[in-house]
Amino acid sequence: MLDELRAVVADAFNRERMDDGLLFPAKGLILVKHSHTTDWMDTVYEPNLCIALNGAKDTRVGDDVFQISAGRALIVSHNLPVASQVIRASPDDPYIAIVLKLDVPTLHNFAKRIDKIGFDNDGAASFAVDGVTEDLVEAIHRYLESAEDAAAADIIGPAQFQELHFRLLKSSQGGMLRELIAQTSHASKIARAIDIINANFARPLSMAVLATQAGMSESAFYQHFKSVTRMTPLQYQKQMRMHEAERILTSGVATVTEVAFQVGYESLSQFSREYSRKFGVPPKATRQVAV
């Protein structure tokens, strides 16, 4: 079935006459193809499932590096700043993957029924790699097929989209998602704290205030935040500031000084040092390329 799904994705790119890039065939689905290896690319992952169908990719979260290759999947349960690189790909043997963007409200809709079934929640985490189950591959394959028929996409597509989430919740990786949707779990509390940081990343970060808003003691909050995200709250905030700074600089709509203050830095020199350390080039160089 994995070979069949890989063929379907490859055919989709052939029909679009695209050698590489992204396709968006149905709600929440992204098809990915790279014919060459890549350098490390910084990005922010939203909750998603990524199944490698061919080739291989490394993803760095904090100080840890995870690898997926054909038949392996990574699942992300929280918004996370990461870096990734395609490490095995060629024109004749490209990296091919399929991404399912997880819909957290859909997960929440299953919460009460999952509780009744009595699955164990096996610990808070934000990132995991595992093999992909046959039933999930089959469900994705059916969802892709339905997307090619307008009537099927309209009538049964929404139910198939929900099925994908349910099969994920039942999988070996589902514990981290069940933790995410459990209102009193550590993962859910950390998710709320992440939302607060993302909405206010340019402001000074108070550990005590964040812990209170998450409903935890300060020491417990720090411990669980690092366990879930593999970085401290301050490190997370800095990563989000850097990603936003790069986005603004790439757009060319603001000067380096303006960007530094927009993302929360009071010292231009400190911003320049940290930006250069993160991206390997000074912020001025990023802006010059943009303009």
C-alpha positions as MATLAB code, in Angstrom:
seq = 'MLDELRAVVADAFNRERMDDGLLFPAKGLILVKHSHTTDWMDTVYEPNLCIALNGAKDTRVGDDVFQISAGRALIVSHNLPVASQVIRASPDDPYIAIVLKLDVPTLHNFAKRIDKIGFDNDGAASFAVDGVTEDLVEAIHRYLESAEDAAAADIIGPAQFQELHFRLLKSSQGGMLRELIAQTSHASKIARAIDIINANFARPLSMAVLATQAGMSESAFYQHFKSVTRMTPLQYQKQMRMHEAERILTSGVATVTEVAFQVGYESLSQFSREYSRKFGVPPKATRQVAV';
ca = [
       0.000    0.000    0.000;
       2.914    2.371    0.711;
       4.179    1.804   -2.845;
       0.714    2.589   -4.213;
       0.524    5.815   -2.220;
       3.994    6.836   -3.420;
       2.891    6.226   -7.021;
      -0.248    8.331   -6.514;
       1.810   11.246   -5.168;
       4.376   10.950   -7.983;
       1.554   10.908  -10.558;
       0.066   14.059   -9.027;
       3.331   15.934   -9.652;
       3.572   14.521  -13.170;
       0.044   15.711  -13.986;
       0.939   19.198  -12.776;
       4.238   19.033  -14.701;
       6.117   19.928  -11.533;
       9.581   18.541  -10.850;
       9.598   19.727   -7.224;
       7.505   21.673   -4.769;
       4.233   21.384   -2.877;
       0.733   20.338   -3.929;
      -2.451   20.838   -1.918;
      -4.945   18.256   -3.227;
      -7.394   18.201   -0.301;
      -8.129   19.882    3.004;
      -5.162   19.420    5.334;
      -3.060   17.430    2.857;
       0.250   18.593    1.387;
       2.262   16.559   -1.129;
       6.022   17.188   -1.051;
       8.735   16.418   -3.589;
      12.465   17.271   -3.657;
      14.733   16.006   -6.437;
      17.874   17.199   -4.642;
      19.203   17.290   -1.113;
      18.857   20.596    0.724;
      20.660   22.663    3.325;
      19.151   23.114    6.767;
      15.971   25.179    6.487;
      14.464   26.891    9.533;
      10.709   26.883    9.895;
       7.902   26.619   12.429;
       5.926   23.385   12.405;
       2.267   23.454   13.321;
       0.683   20.193   14.537;
       1.069   17.748   11.662;
       1.910   14.242   10.524;
       4.609   13.807    7.874;
       4.984   10.407    6.188;
       8.108    9.846    4.101;
       7.333    7.792    1.011;
      10.790    7.925   -0.567;
      14.193    9.391    0.249;
      14.993   10.725    3.722;
      14.860   13.911    5.773;
      16.399   15.044    9.079;
      14.573   17.393   11.438;
      16.277   19.148   14.348;
      14.251   20.047   17.440;
      16.327   21.770   20.090;
      19.519   19.707   20.274;
      17.910   16.496   18.987;
      17.850   15.310   15.369;
      15.141   12.969   14.085;
      15.236   11.147   10.751;
      12.434    9.775    8.618;
      12.756    7.590    5.528;
      10.305    5.563    3.467;
       7.626    4.077    5.706;
       8.510    6.240    8.692;
       6.465    9.155    9.968;
       7.011   12.074   12.284;
       4.214   13.645   14.244;
       4.246   17.129   15.771;
       1.677   17.967   18.435;
       2.610   21.590   19.260;
       3.769   24.660   17.347;
       7.537   24.202   17.232;
      10.471   26.092   15.717;
      12.591   23.481   13.947;
      15.205   23.075   11.226;
      15.029   20.373    8.572;
      17.039   19.163    5.595;
      16.466   16.578    2.888;
      19.437   14.224    3.134;
      18.591   11.630    0.474;
      17.139   12.683   -2.876;
      18.052   12.722   -6.569;
      16.235   13.367   -9.848;
      15.885    9.615  -10.381;
      15.052    8.839   -6.746;
      13.440   11.951   -5.199;
      12.351   12.620   -1.661;
       8.555   12.230   -1.597;
       6.369   12.806    1.428;
       2.799   13.494    2.372;
       1.853   15.862    5.197;
      -1.422   15.912    7.098;
      -1.983   19.203    8.910;
      -3.738   18.253   12.125;
      -6.945   20.051   12.988;
      -6.928   20.500   16.765;
     -10.707   21.222   16.982;
     -11.301   17.901   15.198;
      -9.111   16.186   17.792;
     -11.068   17.881   20.573;
     -14.334   16.613   19.086;
     -13.105   13.078   19.756;
     -12.047   13.792   23.341;
     -15.089   12.483   25.213;
     -15.399    9.356   23.095;
     -11.693    8.627   23.425;
     -12.033    8.936   27.210;
     -14.859    6.384   27.157;
     -12.737    3.945   25.155;
     -10.115    4.293   27.852;
      -6.877    4.705   25.930;
      -3.824    5.441   28.014;
      -2.095    8.774   27.461;
       1.551    7.779   27.418;
       3.216   11.052   28.240;
       3.628   14.635   27.127;
       5.728   15.190   24.039;
       5.719   17.437   21.011;
       7.652   15.382   18.478;
       7.959   11.674   17.739;
       9.045    9.342   14.928;
       7.573    5.906   14.329;
       6.518    3.485   11.638;
       3.282    4.222    9.825;
       0.377    1.783   10.136;
      -1.258    0.133    7.133;
      -4.739    1.318    8.087;
      -3.583    4.941    8.191;
      -1.868    4.637    4.797;
      -5.047    3.116    3.364;
      -7.164    5.920    4.840;
      -4.892    8.594    3.330;
      -4.970    6.790   -0.004;
      -8.792    6.794    0.009;
      -8.869   10.457    0.995;
      -6.566   11.331   -1.913;
      -8.694    9.339   -4.339;
     -11.850   11.126   -3.170;
     -10.157   14.496   -3.724;
     -10.030   13.756   -7.467;
     -13.834   13.485   -7.633;
     -15.672   16.720   -6.787;
     -18.807   14.923   -5.560;
     -16.843   12.449   -3.441;
     -14.694   15.233   -2.013;
     -17.809   17.149   -1.008;
     -19.854   14.244    0.371;
     -17.406   11.812    1.960;
     -14.248   13.931    2.142;
     -15.116   15.530    5.531;
     -15.784   12.118    7.089;
     -12.512   10.757    5.706;
     -10.663   13.774    7.130;
     -12.091   12.928   10.561;
     -11.202    9.267   10.098;
      -7.545   10.194    9.607;
      -7.545   11.971   12.970;
      -9.228    9.059   14.722;
      -6.764    6.537   13.302;
      -3.921    8.754   14.479;
      -5.405    8.912   17.981;
      -5.477    5.099   18.027;
      -1.919    4.719   16.752;
       1.256    4.254   18.776;
       1.882    7.976   18.368;
      -1.630    8.862   19.494;
      -0.744    9.207   23.167;
       0.899   12.575   22.617;
      -2.203   13.799   20.788;
      -4.508   12.500   23.506;
      -2.350   14.393   25.986;
      -2.782   17.511   23.858;
      -6.590   17.342   23.934;
      -6.886   16.422   27.631;
      -7.729   19.764   29.250;
      -5.883   19.044   32.505;
      -2.799   17.407   30.968;
       0.666   18.895   31.066;
       0.810   18.876   27.246;
      -2.414   20.865   27.024;
      -1.177   23.400   29.565;
       2.120   23.802   27.720;
       0.179   24.265   24.472;
      -1.678   27.171   26.093;
       1.621   28.674   27.234;
       3.022   28.320   23.705;
       0.020   30.192   22.328;
       0.633   32.984   24.850;
       4.333   33.236   23.939;
       3.544   33.280   20.218;
       0.996   36.055   20.690;
       3.394   38.146   22.790;
       6.889   37.033   21.727;
       8.145   40.630   21.369;
       7.413   41.381   25.022;
       9.636   40.509   28.019;
       8.916   36.966   29.210;
       7.897   36.438   32.837;
       8.272   32.806   33.894;
       6.087   33.373   36.943;
       3.245   34.890   34.910;
       3.439   32.156   32.256;
       3.401   29.438   34.911;
       0.337   30.989   36.540;
      -1.451   31.251   33.199;
      -0.625   27.601   32.523;
      -1.921   26.588   35.954;
       1.412   25.231   37.180;
       4.081   26.036   39.712;
       7.068   27.818   38.212;
       9.392   24.830   38.639;
       6.858   22.359   37.217;
       6.134   24.664   34.291;
       9.820   25.008   33.400;
      10.348   21.243   33.646;
       7.337   20.296   31.532;
       7.906   23.020   28.951;
      11.400   21.734   28.316;
      10.197   18.125   28.283;
       7.534   18.893   25.684;
       9.427   21.308   23.422;
      13.055   20.261   24.053;
      13.914   23.879   24.833;
      13.369   26.368   27.645;
      10.638   29.038   27.400;
      13.305   31.700   26.787;
      14.915   29.613   24.045;
      11.506   29.072   22.468;
      10.762   32.802   22.563;
      14.132   33.589   20.972;
      13.511   31.089   18.167;
      10.120   32.642   17.423;
      11.664   36.122   17.418;
      14.307   34.976   14.947;
      11.756   33.383   12.605;
       9.626   36.537   12.604;
      12.706   38.696   12.050;
      13.724   36.631    9.031;
      10.185   36.823    7.641;
      10.091   40.622    7.898;
      13.622   41.089    6.570;
      12.884   38.814    3.617;
       9.853   40.961    2.753;
      12.095   44.044    2.591;
       9.475   46.289    4.217;
      11.548   47.359    7.230;
      15.128   48.254    8.106;
      17.269   46.024   10.307;
      16.867   48.462   13.202;
      13.092   48.521   12.812;
      12.938   44.728   12.693;
      15.078   44.381   15.804;
      12.693   46.526   17.830;
       9.591   44.952   16.273;
      10.594   41.493   17.484;
      11.483   42.677   20.982;
      15.189   43.545   21.031;
      16.360   46.723   22.751;
      19.941   46.258   21.540;
      20.630   46.258   17.804;
      24.054   44.692   18.326;
      22.596   41.833   20.356;
      19.946   41.235   17.693;
      22.575   41.181   14.945;
      24.775   38.734   16.884;
      21.925   36.331   17.603;
      20.537   36.560   14.074;
      23.958   35.858   12.557;
      24.460   32.915   14.923;
      21.046   31.510   13.969;
      21.097   31.939   10.190;
      24.811   32.158    9.384;
      24.501   35.628    7.805;
      23.953   39.090    9.332;
      20.408   40.515    9.145;
      21.621   43.200    6.745;
      22.549   40.506    4.213;
      19.062   38.977    4.384;
      17.459   42.347    3.733;
      19.817   43.174    0.860;
      18.835   39.955   -0.916;
      15.154   40.853   -0.446;
      15.478   44.319   -1.953;
];
